[in-house]
């Protein structure tokens, strides 16, 4: 029973049900793996050892329960999810000592389903970033190449799954923050439809974009997690009562009946050579397996970076106005009056990228610029949504790359925020439209770095995505285990 | 026309932030305020790409929800009862109140 941490969620659940091992053994294995790999990977901001072992013991005691399909299974959650009694920093100094008094609905549901939260994972501050380099607390390294970033903002989540610290992780995706780190580290990630999953208790970034979802090493595991967390919530009016599907039992699709649209604007990007080669091979493997691929167009896609950064920054500037040094979080010392207390608390405890986005959001919402930027971006958002709907006509899903480049070395874009924003172009359309998407591995570059593909679907068709991915993951090359980390 | 320093510093104030401190030396190259202004202006300048989009008569899309949810019943909930927990997070408090510096 020495390497239980290698099991997928579904395998571990089956093993527990068959009494091959206990949750205490499984959870101890996960915690030992965290201890062994953390010095190199740095995926976690808090490891909840004592609490997790207590929950595992309770799970063993309670025994099997069909209402608790995740009973005794270790998972990690991104540090933007409020977990009662545990630190919740969102990667920011301003929340360094914050202890939430309530719990995110998705975390509560995971725990009600029996999952054991073993760690809270690192992320870019307030989920704003594409490399996890903007965390105020630590550096997370890509498990497949420790000299490179894991992607972001859910970089800790992806690194925890790929370094086998836990079989599954909960992340959030506002502009690609689940799919991009999944692709750059070499695992799967699902961004559900906006409204499929409650946002209550998630530290807010862009409220019309944010959505929580799972990262894992198989599509079946994504389905298990989604099935536990999806559905309406009296505490979030945007959590939809649209009928749920049986995500935990998605049947692999018949690839010969699948038609995928290839958005020309995404496939004609300027790709890294190794990435381009993998993408070409992936397309050949899929057509060889009977998938029909047809070109489609998203003509307004070139506006997506501007649309996203204007609207998400506007929402961020509003959401982050709550950090004022008065009610919770960091407070600057020695201020004689209120306005300077606000300014100093926020400036001292928020990082440069967060301040930049607050400024951008403040600017586009300010008098005289509102119509030219904020309203205009919301209009173009609708054009992109209409393009998306049209592109899906005659296709089951769209298929696109996740990133034009593989994981990059630390600091490669430190002096150039606009270039990093533009790297998000491939993941932004889904968040702009509110549709669901699933990233899955498509092999490694000659340099050994993962390359990812993403399926994009119709609103609330998570089951379709899981079915298609279930068939595609059998055809596409697996990235395999990362190099020795322990 | 790119945003100038005065306009960017006005945004910093509206955002309830402080600009970076100017070093005492008069070397312009090392001025963090000038660096912030030029970087911010460059980002805003990029956003002008939206002027190329034809949006005459297009309704703005502020939410991606395709099925707006009906409002829930307007019933008060009495299960909050967390005042002490919430006040316990305050960096400074006086009794059952958050404490702030004087306003005037």
Coordinates of C-alpha atoms in Angstrom, one line a residue:
Chain A
X1 CA 0.0 0.0 0.0
X2 CA 3.0 2.3 -0.3
X3 CA 2.0 4.3 -3.4
X4 CA -1.7 4.8 -3.0
X5 CA -1.1 8.5 -4.1
X6 CA -0.8 7.2 -7.6
X7 CA -4.4 6.2 -7.9
X8 CA -7.0 8.2 -9.7
X9 CA -10.1 9.3 -7.8
X10 CA -12.2 6.6 -9.3
X11 CA -9.6 3.9 -8.6
X12 CA -9.2 5.1 -5.0
X13 CA -13.0 5.1 -4.5
X14 CA -13.2 1.5 -5.8
X15 CA -10.3 0.5 -3.6
X16 CA -11.9 2.0 -0.5
X17 CA -15.3 0.4 -1.4
X18 CA -13.6 -3.0 -1.8
X19 CA -11.8 -2.4 1.6
X20 CA -8.4 -2.9 0.0
X21 CA -7.2 0.1 2.1
X22 CA -8.6 2.7 4.4
X23 CA -9.0 6.4 4.0
X24 CA -6.5 6.9 6.8
X25 CA -3.9 5.0 4.7
X26 CA -4.9 6.8 1.5
X27 CA -4.9 10.3 3.1
X28 CA -1.6 9.5 4.9
X29 CA -0.1 8.5 1.5
X30 CA -1.3 11.8 0.0
X31 CA 0.2 13.8 2.9
X32 CA 3.5 11.9 2.7
X33 CA 3.6 12.7 -1.1
X34 CA 3.0 16.3 -0.3
X35 CA 5.8 16.3 2.2
X36 CA 8.1 14.6 -0.3
X37 CA 7.3 16.8 -3.3
X38 CA 6.6 20.3 -1.8
X39 CA 10.3 21.3 -1.4
X40 CA 10.6 21.2 -5.2
X41 CA 7.1 21.9 -6.4
X42 CA 5.7 24.4 -3.9
X43 CA 2.0 23.8 -4.9
X44 CA 0.5 24.3 -1.5
X45 CA -0.1 27.4 0.7
X46 CA -1.5 25.4 3.6
X47 CA -1.3 21.7 4.3
X48 CA -4.2 20.6 6.6
X49 CA -2.6 17.5 8.0
X50 CA -4.2 17.1 11.3
X51 CA -7.7 18.1 10.1
X52 CA -7.4 15.8 7.1
X53 CA -6.3 12.8 9.1
X54 CA -9.3 13.4 11.5
X55 CA -11.7 13.5 8.6
X56 CA -10.2 10.4 7.1
X57 CA -10.6 8.5 10.3
X58 CA -14.2 9.7 10.5
X59 CA -14.8 8.5 6.9
X60 CA -13.4 5.1 7.7
X61 CA -15.7 4.9 10.8
X62 CA -18.8 5.9 8.9
X63 CA -18.3 3.3 6.2
X64 CA -19.7 3.2 2.6
X65 CA -22.7 5.6 1.9
X66 CA -24.1 6.0 -1.6
X67 CA -24.9 9.6 -0.8
X68 CA -21.2 10.3 -0.2
X69 CA -19.5 9.1 -3.4
X70 CA -16.2 10.9 -2.5
X71 CA -16.0 9.4 1.0
X72 CA -12.5 9.4 2.3
X73 CA -10.9 10.7 -0.9
X74 CA -8.1 13.4 -0.6
X75 CA -8.4 16.5 -2.8
X76 CA -6.9 20.0 -2.8
X77 CA -8.7 23.3 -3.2
X78 CA -7.3 26.5 -4.5
X79 CA -6.8 29.2 -1.9
X80 CA -9.6 31.3 -3.2
X81 CA -12.2 29.0 -1.7
X82 CA -13.4 29.9 1.8
X83 CA -12.8 26.9 4.0
X84 CA -14.1 27.5 7.5
X85 CA -11.4 27.6 10.1
X86 CA -8.5 27.4 7.6
X87 CA -6.5 30.2 6.1
X88 CA -7.9 31.7 2.9
X89 CA -5.6 34.2 1.4
X90 CA -6.3 34.2 -2.4
X91 CA -2.5 34.5 -2.7
X92 CA -2.6 38.1 -1.2
X93 CA -0.9 39.7 1.7
X94 CA -4.1 41.7 2.3
X95 CA -5.8 38.4 3.4
X96 CA -2.8 36.9 5.1
X97 CA -4.4 36.5 8.5
X98 CA -8.0 36.1 7.3
X99 CA -10.0 33.2 8.6
X100 CA -13.4 32.9 6.9
X101 CA -16.4 32.6 9.0
X102 CA -18.3 30.8 6.3
X103 CA -17.6 28.1 3.7
X104 CA -17.7 28.2 -0.1
X105 CA -20.7 26.2 -1.3
X106 CA -18.6 24.1 -3.6
X107 CA -16.2 23.2 -0.8
X108 CA -19.1 22.4 1.6
X109 CA -20.6 20.1 -1.1
X110 CA -17.2 18.4 -1.7
X111 CA -17.0 17.7 2.0
X112 CA -20.6 16.6 2.3
X113 CA -19.8 14.1 -0.5
X114 CA -17.1 12.8 1.8
X115 CA -13.9 14.4 0.2
X116 CA -11.0 15.1 2.5
X117 CA -9.4 18.5 1.8
X118 CA -5.6 17.9 2.4
X119 CA -4.3 21.3 1.2
X120 CA -5.1 24.7 -0.1
X121 CA -3.1 25.5 -3.3
X122 CA -1.2 28.5 -4.4
X123 CA -2.4 30.9 -7.1
X124 CA -1.8 34.3 -8.6
X125 CA -3.0 37.0 -6.2
X126 CA -6.8 37.2 -6.4
X127 CA -6.5 34.7 -9.4
X128 CA -5.1 37.5 -11.6
X129 CA -2.3 36.0 -13.6
X130 CA -1.3 33.2 -16.0
X131 CA 1.8 31.8 -14.2
X132 CA 1.2 31.8 -10.4
X133 CA 4.2 34.2 -10.3
X134 CA 2.0 36.8 -8.8
X135 CA 1.3 34.9 -5.6
X136 CA 2.4 37.0 -2.6
X137 CA 3.7 34.0 -0.8
X138 CA 5.6 31.4 -2.7
X139 CA 6.8 30.1 -6.1
X140 CA 5.1 27.1 -7.5
X141 CA 7.1 25.2 -10.0
X142 CA 6.0 23.1 -13.0
X143 CA 6.4 19.5 -11.9
X144 CA 7.6 18.5 -15.4
X145 CA 10.3 21.2 -15.5
X146 CA 11.1 22.9 -12.2
X147 CA 12.7 25.8 -14.0
X148 CA 9.4 26.8 -15.5
X149 CA 6.0 28.2 -14.4
X150 CA 3.0 25.9 -13.8
X151 CA 0.7 28.3 -15.6
X152 CA -2.0 30.1 -13.7
X153 CA -3.9 31.3 -12.0
X154 CA -4.7 27.8 -10.6
X155 CA -1.0 26.8 -10.9
X156 CA -0.9 25.2 -7.5
X157 CA -4.0 23.1 -8.3
X158 CA -2.5 21.8 -11.5
X159 CA 0.9 21.2 -9.9
X160 CA -0.7 19.3 -7.0
X161 CA -2.5 17.0 -9.4
X162 CA 0.4 16.4 -11.7
X163 CA 2.9 15.8 -8.9
X164 CA 0.4 13.2 -7.5
X165 CA -0.2 15.1 -4.2
X166 CA -3.9 14.4 -4.7
X167 CA -6.0 12.9 -7.5
X168 CA -8.1 15.9 -8.0
X169 CA -8.1 19.6 -7.2
X170 CA -10.7 22.4 -7.3
X171 CA -9.7 25.5 -9.1
X172 CA -11.3 28.6 -10.7
X173 CA -11.4 29.8 -14.2
X174 CA -12.0 33.5 -14.9
X175 CA -10.1 33.8 -18.2
X176 CA -8.5 30.4 -18.5
X177 CA -7.2 29.8 -15.0
X178 CA -8.2 26.1 -14.9
X179 CA -7.5 25.1 -18.5
X180 CA -4.2 26.8 -19.0
X181 CA -2.3 25.5 -16.0
X182 CA -3.9 22.0 -16.7
X183 CA -2.4 22.2 -20.2
X184 CA 1.0 23.6 -19.1
X185 CA 1.4 20.9 -16.4
X186 CA -0.2 18.0 -18.3
X187 CA -3.5 17.2 -16.7
X188 CA -7.2 17.7 -17.5
X189 CA -9.3 20.7 -16.4
X190 CA -13.0 21.5 -16.7
X191 CA -14.4 25.0 -16.7
X192 CA -18.2 24.6 -16.3
X193 CA -20.9 26.8 -17.8
X194 CA -21.3 30.1 -16.0
X195 CA -24.0 29.3 -13.5
X196 CA -23.5 25.5 -13.4
X197 CA -21.6 25.9 -10.1
X198 CA -22.2 28.2 -7.2
X199 CA -19.7 31.1 -6.7
X200 CA -20.7 31.7 -3.0
X201 CA -17.7 31.8 -0.8
X202 CA -15.2 32.1 -3.6
X203 CA -13.0 35.2 -3.3
X204 CA -14.4 37.3 -6.1
X205 CA -12.4 38.5 -9.1
X206 CA -14.6 39.1 -12.1
X207 CA -18.1 38.2 -11.1
X208 CA -19.6 37.7 -14.6
X209 CA -16.6 35.4 -15.6
X210 CA -15.6 33.5 -12.4
X211 CA -16.4 29.8 -12.4
X212 CA -15.1 26.9 -10.2
X213 CA -14.2 23.5 -11.6
X214 CA -12.0 20.4 -11.2
X215 CA -8.5 19.5 -12.4
X216 CA -7.6 15.8 -12.5
X217 CA -5.8 13.1 -14.4
X218 CA -8.8 11.5 -16.1
X219 CA -12.1 12.8 -17.5
X220 CA -13.9 10.3 -15.2
X221 CA -12.5 12.1 -12.2
X222 CA -13.5 15.5 -13.5
X223 CA -17.1 14.1 -13.7
X224 CA -17.0 12.8 -10.1
X225 CA -16.0 16.2 -8.8
X226 CA -18.4 18.1 -11.0
X227 CA -21.2 15.8 -10.0
X228 CA -20.6 16.6 -6.3
X229 CA -20.4 20.4 -6.6
X230 CA -22.9 21.4 -9.5
X231 CA -26.4 22.8 -9.0
X232 CA -28.4 25.7 -7.8
X233 CA -27.6 27.4 -4.5
X234 CA -29.8 29.7 -2.5
X235 CA -26.7 31.7 -1.6
X236 CA -25.8 32.6 -5.3
X237 CA -28.5 33.9 -7.6
X238 CA -26.4 33.1 -10.6
X239 CA -26.2 29.4 -9.8
X240 CA -28.6 28.0 -12.3
X241 CA -31.5 25.5 -11.8
X242 CA -30.9 24.2 -15.3
X243 CA -31.3 20.3 -15.1
X244 CA -28.2 18.4 -14.0
X245 CA -26.8 15.5 -15.9
X246 CA -25.2 12.3 -14.5
X247 CA -21.6 13.7 -14.8
X248 CA -20.1 10.9 -12.7
X249 CA -21.2 8.3 -15.3
X250 CA -20.4 9.9 -18.6
X251 CA -20.0 7.2 -21.3
X252 CA -17.2 7.8 -23.8
X253 CA -18.5 9.1 -27.1
X254 CA -18.3 7.3 -30.4
X255 CA -15.5 9.3 -32.1
X256 CA -16.8 8.3 -35.5
X257 CA -20.0 10.3 -34.8
X258 CA -18.1 13.4 -33.6
X259 CA -17.8 16.6 -35.5
X260 CA -15.4 19.2 -34.1
X261 CA -15.1 22.8 -35.4
X262 CA -11.6 24.3 -35.6
X263 CA -11.8 28.1 -35.1
X264 CA -9.4 29.3 -37.8
X265 CA -8.4 32.4 -35.8
X266 CA -7.1 30.2 -33.0
X267 CA -5.4 27.6 -35.1
X268 CA -3.6 30.2 -37.2
X269 CA -1.8 31.7 -34.2
X270 CA 2.0 32.0 -34.0
X271 CA 2.8 28.7 -32.3
X272 CA 6.0 27.5 -30.7
X273 CA 7.5 24.9 -33.0
X274 CA 7.2 22.0 -30.6
X275 CA 3.6 22.9 -29.7
X276 CA 2.7 23.1 -33.4
X277 CA 4.1 19.7 -34.1
X278 CA 2.1 18.1 -31.2
X279 CA -1.1 19.9 -32.3
X280 CA -0.7 18.6 -35.9
X281 CA -0.2 15.1 -34.6
X282 CA -3.2 15.3 -32.3
X283 CA -5.4 16.4 -35.3
X284 CA -4.1 13.4 -37.3
X285 CA -4.8 11.0 -34.4
X286 CA -8.3 12.3 -34.1
X287 CA -9.2 12.1 -37.7
X288 CA -7.5 8.7 -37.8
X289 CA -10.0 7.6 -35.1
X290 CA -12.9 8.9 -37.2
X291 CA -13.5 12.4 -35.8
X292 CA -14.6 14.9 -38.5
X293 CA -12.8 18.2 -38.2
X294 CA -14.1 21.3 -40.0
X295 CA -12.9 24.8 -40.1
X296 CA -15.1 27.4 -38.4
X297 CA -14.7 31.1 -37.8
X298 CA -14.9 33.5 -34.8
X299 CA -14.5 36.7 -36.7
X300 CA -14.5 39.0 -33.6
X301 CA -12.1 36.9 -31.7
X302 CA -9.3 39.5 -32.1
X303 CA -11.2 41.7 -29.7
X304 CA -11.4 39.2 -27.0
X305 CA -8.3 40.3 -25.0
X306 CA -9.6 43.9 -24.9
X307 CA -13.1 42.8 -24.1
X308 CA -12.0 40.5 -21.2
X309 CA -9.4 42.8 -19.7
X310 CA -11.8 45.8 -19.7
X311 CA -14.8 43.9 -18.3
X312 CA -13.0 41.7 -15.8
X313 CA -10.9 44.6 -14.5
X314 CA -14.0 46.7 -14.1
X315 CA -15.6 43.9 -12.0
X316 CA -12.4 43.4 -10.1
X317 CA -12.1 47.1 -9.2
X318 CA -15.6 46.9 -7.8
X319 CA -15.1 43.6 -6.0
X320 CA -11.8 44.5 -4.5
X321 CA -13.1 47.8 -3.1
X322 CA -14.1 45.8 -0.1
X323 CA -10.4 45.5 1.0
X324 CA -10.2 48.8 2.9
X325 CA -8.3 47.9 6.1
X326 CA -11.4 48.3 8.2
X327 CA -13.4 45.1 8.5
X328 CA -10.9 42.4 7.8
X329 CA -7.5 41.8 6.3
X330 CA -4.4 43.9 6.4
X331 CA -4.5 47.4 7.9
X332 CA -1.8 50.0 7.5
X333 CA -0.6 51.4 10.8
X334 CA -0.5 55.0 12.0
X335 CA -2.9 56.7 9.6
X336 CA -4.5 59.9 11.0
X337 CA -7.5 59.9 8.6
X338 CA -9.7 57.4 6.8
X339 CA -8.9 58.1 3.1
X340 CA -5.2 57.6 3.7
X341 CA -5.9 54.4 5.7
X342 CA -7.7 53.0 2.6
X343 CA -5.0 54.0 0.3
X344 CA -2.1 52.9 2.4
X345 CA -3.7 49.6 3.4
X346 CA -4.5 48.7 -0.2
X347 CA -1.2 49.9 -1.7
X348 CA 1.0 48.2 0.9
X349 CA -0.8 44.8 0.8
X350 CA -1.8 44.3 -2.8
X351 CA 0.7 43.4 -5.5
X352 CA 1.5 45.4 -8.6
X353 CA -0.6 43.3 -11.0
X354 CA -3.7 43.5 -8.8
X355 CA -3.2 47.3 -8.4
X356 CA -2.8 47.5 -12.2
X357 CA -6.1 45.8 -12.8
X358 CA -7.9 47.8 -10.2
X359 CA -6.6 50.9 -11.9
X360 CA -7.7 49.7 -15.3
X361 CA -11.2 48.8 -14.0
X362 CA -11.5 52.2 -12.2
X363 CA -10.4 54.0 -15.4
X364 CA -12.9 52.2 -17.8
X365 CA -15.8 52.8 -15.3
X366 CA -14.9 56.5 -14.8
X367 CA -17.0 59.4 -16.0
X368 CA -16.1 60.2 -19.6
X369 CA -14.6 56.8 -20.4
X370 CA -17.5 54.5 -19.5
X371 CA -19.2 54.4 -22.9
X372 CA -16.0 54.2 -24.9
X373 CA -14.5 51.3 -22.9
X374 CA -16.9 49.5 -20.6
X375 CA -20.1 49.7 -22.6
X376 CA -18.3 49.2 -25.9
X377 CA -16.6 46.1 -24.5
X378 CA -20.0 44.7 -23.3
X379 CA -21.3 45.3 -26.8
X380 CA -18.4 43.4 -28.4
X381 CA -18.9 40.7 -25.8
X382 CA -22.3 40.0 -27.4
X383 CA -20.7 39.9 -30.9
X384 CA -18.3 37.2 -29.7
X385 CA -21.2 35.3 -28.1
X386 CA -23.0 35.4 -31.4
X387 CA -19.9 34.2 -33.3
X388 CA -19.6 31.4 -30.9
X389 CA -23.2 30.2 -31.3
X390 CA -22.9 30.3 -35.1
X391 CA -19.5 28.5 -35.1
X392 CA -21.1 25.6 -33.2
X393 CA -23.9 25.2 -35.8
X394 CA -23.2 21.9 -37.5
X395 CA -20.5 20.9 -34.9
X396 CA -20.7 19.0 -31.6
X397 CA -17.9 21.0 -30.1
X398 CA -15.2 23.4 -31.0
X399 CA -11.6 22.2 -30.7
X400 CA -8.7 24.6 -30.0
X401 CA -5.2 24.8 -28.6
X402 CA -5.0 26.1 -25.0
X403 CA -1.7 28.0 -25.3
X404 CA 0.5 28.9 -28.2
X405 CA 3.6 28.3 -26.1
X406 CA 4.5 25.7 -23.5
X407 CA 5.3 26.5 -19.9
X408 CA 7.8 29.4 -19.8
X409 CA 10.9 30.0 -17.6
X410 CA 10.3 32.1 -14.5
X411 CA 10.4 35.8 -15.2
X412 CA 10.3 35.5 -19.0
X413 CA 7.5 38.2 -19.2
X414 CA 8.1 40.1 -16.0
X415 CA 8.5 43.4 -17.7
X416 CA 5.6 43.1 -20.2
X417 CA 2.1 42.7 -18.7
X418 CA 0.3 43.4 -22.0
X419 CA 2.1 40.5 -23.8
X420 CA 1.0 38.1 -21.0
X421 CA -2.6 39.4 -21.4
X422 CA -2.4 38.6 -25.1
X423 CA -1.2 35.0 -24.3
X424 CA -4.7 34.4 -22.8
X425 CA -6.4 34.8 -26.2
X426 CA -7.1 31.1 -26.6
X427 CA -8.9 30.6 -23.3
X428 CA -10.8 33.9 -23.0
X429 CA -13.6 33.3 -25.5
X430 CA -15.3 30.7 -23.3
X431 CA -15.4 33.0 -20.3
X432 CA -16.6 35.9 -22.4
X433 CA -19.4 33.7 -23.7
X434 CA -20.1 31.8 -20.4
X435 CA -19.8 28.4 -22.1
X436 CA -18.2 25.3 -20.7
X437 CA -14.8 23.9 -21.8
X438 CA -12.5 21.0 -21.1
X439 CA -8.7 21.0 -21.5
X440 CA -6.9 17.7 -22.0
X441 CA -3.3 16.6 -22.7
X442 CA -2.1 16.1 -26.2
X443 CA 1.4 14.9 -25.5
X444 CA 4.8 16.5 -24.9
X445 CA 7.0 18.8 -26.9
X446 CA 10.4 17.4 -27.9
X447 CA 11.7 19.3 -24.8
X448 CA 9.3 17.3 -22.6
X449 CA 6.8 20.1 -21.9
X450 CA 3.0 19.3 -22.0
X451 CA 0.8 20.6 -24.8
X452 CA -3.0 20.8 -24.3
X453 CA -6.1 20.9 -26.4
X454 CA -9.5 22.3 -25.3
X455 CA -13.0 21.3 -26.2
X456 CA -15.6 24.0 -26.1
X457 CA -19.3 23.2 -25.8
X458 CA -22.8 24.6 -25.7
X459 CA -24.1 26.1 -22.4
X460 CA -24.8 23.3 -19.9
X461 CA -23.3 20.5 -22.1
X462 CA -20.7 19.4 -19.5
X463 CA -21.9 15.8 -20.0
X464 CA -21.1 16.0 -23.7
X465 CA -17.7 17.4 -23.0
X466 CA -16.9 14.7 -20.5
X467 CA -18.1 12.0 -23.0
X468 CA -16.0 13.4 -25.8
X469 CA -13.0 13.7 -23.6
X470 CA -13.5 10.2 -22.3
X471 CA -13.1 8.9 -25.9
X472 CA -10.3 11.4 -26.9
X473 CA -8.1 10.6 -23.9
X474 CA -7.8 7.1 -25.2
X475 CA -6.5 8.3 -28.6
X476 CA -4.3 11.2 -27.6
X477 CA -0.8 10.6 -26.1
X478 CA -0.7 10.7 -22.3
X479 CA 2.0 12.9 -20.8
X480 CA 2.9 10.2 -18.4
X481 CA 4.4 10.6 -14.9
X482 CA 6.5 13.7 -14.3
X483 CA 10.3 13.2 -13.5
X484 CA 11.1 12.0 -10.0
X485 CA 10.1 14.7 -7.5
X486 CA 10.4 13.1 -4.2
Chain B
X1 CA -3.6 60.7 -27.4
X2 CA -2.0 58.6 -24.7
X3 CA -2.9 59.3 -21.1
X4 CA -0.6 61.7 -19.4
X5 CA 0.8 61.6 -15.8
X6 CA -2.0 63.8 -14.4
X7 CA -4.7 61.6 -15.8
X8 CA -3.1 58.4 -14.6
X9 CA -2.5 59.8 -11.1
X10 CA -6.2 60.8 -11.0
X11 CA -7.1 57.1 -11.7
X12 CA -4.7 56.0 -8.9
X13 CA -6.6 58.3 -6.5
X14 CA -10.0 57.1 -7.6
X15 CA -8.9 53.6 -7.1
X16 CA -8.0 54.4 -3.5
X17 CA -4.3 53.6 -4.1
X18 CA -1.1 55.5 -3.6
X19 CA 1.3 56.1 -6.5
X20 CA 4.9 54.7 -6.1
X21 CA 7.3 56.9 -4.3
X22 CA 9.5 59.2 -6.4
X23 CA 13.2 58.8 -5.6
X24 CA 15.0 61.9 -4.7
X25 CA 17.5 61.7 -7.5
X26 CA 16.5 63.5 -10.7
X27 CA 17.3 60.6 -13.0
X28 CA 14.1 60.3 -15.2
X29 CA 15.0 56.7 -16.2
X30 CA 14.6 55.5 -12.6
X31 CA 11.3 57.3 -12.0
X32 CA 8.8 54.6 -11.0
X33 CA 5.9 57.0 -11.5
X34 CA 6.9 57.6 -15.1
X35 CA 7.3 53.9 -15.6
X36 CA 3.8 53.2 -14.2
X37 CA 2.3 56.0 -16.3
X38 CA 3.8 54.7 -19.5
X39 CA 2.9 51.1 -18.9
X40 CA -0.7 52.0 -18.0
X41 CA -1.0 54.3 -21.0
X42 CA 0.2 51.4 -23.2
X43 CA -2.4 49.0 -21.9
X44 CA -5.2 51.6 -22.3
X45 CA -3.9 52.4 -25.8
X46 CA -4.2 48.7 -26.8
X47 CA -7.8 48.7 -25.7
X48 CA -8.6 51.2 -28.5
X49 CA -8.7 48.1 -30.8
X50 CA -12.4 48.0 -29.9
X51 CA -13.0 51.0 -32.0
X52 CA -12.6 48.7 -35.0
X53 CA -15.6 46.7 -34.0
X54 CA -19.0 47.6 -35.5
X55 CA -21.4 47.8 -32.6
X56 CA -24.2 50.1 -33.9
X57 CA -27.4 49.0 -32.3
X58 CA -25.8 46.0 -30.4
X59 CA -27.2 45.5 -26.9
X60 CA -24.4 45.4 -24.3
X61 CA -24.0 41.9 -22.7
X62 CA -23.2 42.4 -19.0
X63 CA -23.9 38.8 -17.9
X64 CA -23.3 35.5 -19.8
X65 CA -26.3 33.8 -18.2
X66 CA -28.5 32.5 -21.0
X67 CA -31.4 31.6 -18.6
X68 CA -31.8 34.4 -16.0
X69 CA -32.8 32.9 -12.7
X70 CA -36.1 33.9 -11.1
X71 CA -35.6 35.9 -7.8
X72 CA -35.9 33.9 -4.6
X73 CA -38.7 34.7 -2.2
X74 CA -38.0 37.9 -0.2
X75 CA -37.9 36.2 3.1
X76 CA -35.7 37.3 6.0
X77 CA -33.2 34.8 7.2
X78 CA -32.4 34.6 10.9
X79 CA -29.5 32.1 10.7
X80 CA -26.8 34.7 10.3
X81 CA -25.9 35.3 14.0
X82 CA -22.3 35.7 13.2
X83 CA -21.7 39.3 14.4
X84 CA -19.0 38.2 16.9
X85 CA -17.2 36.0 14.3
X86 CA -17.3 38.8 11.8
X87 CA -16.1 41.4 14.3
X88 CA -13.4 39.0 15.3
X89 CA -11.7 39.5 11.9
X90 CA -11.5 43.3 12.3
X91 CA -7.9 44.7 12.5
X92 CA -9.1 47.1 15.1
X93 CA -12.4 47.3 17.0
X94 CA -14.0 49.0 19.9
X95 CA -16.5 46.8 21.6
X96 CA -19.1 45.7 19.0
X97 CA -17.9 48.3 16.4
X98 CA -15.2 48.5 13.7
X99 CA -12.8 51.2 14.6
X100 CA -11.6 53.8 12.0
X101 CA -9.6 57.0 12.2
X102 CA -11.4 60.3 12.3
X103 CA -13.1 61.3 9.1
X104 CA -12.7 65.2 9.6

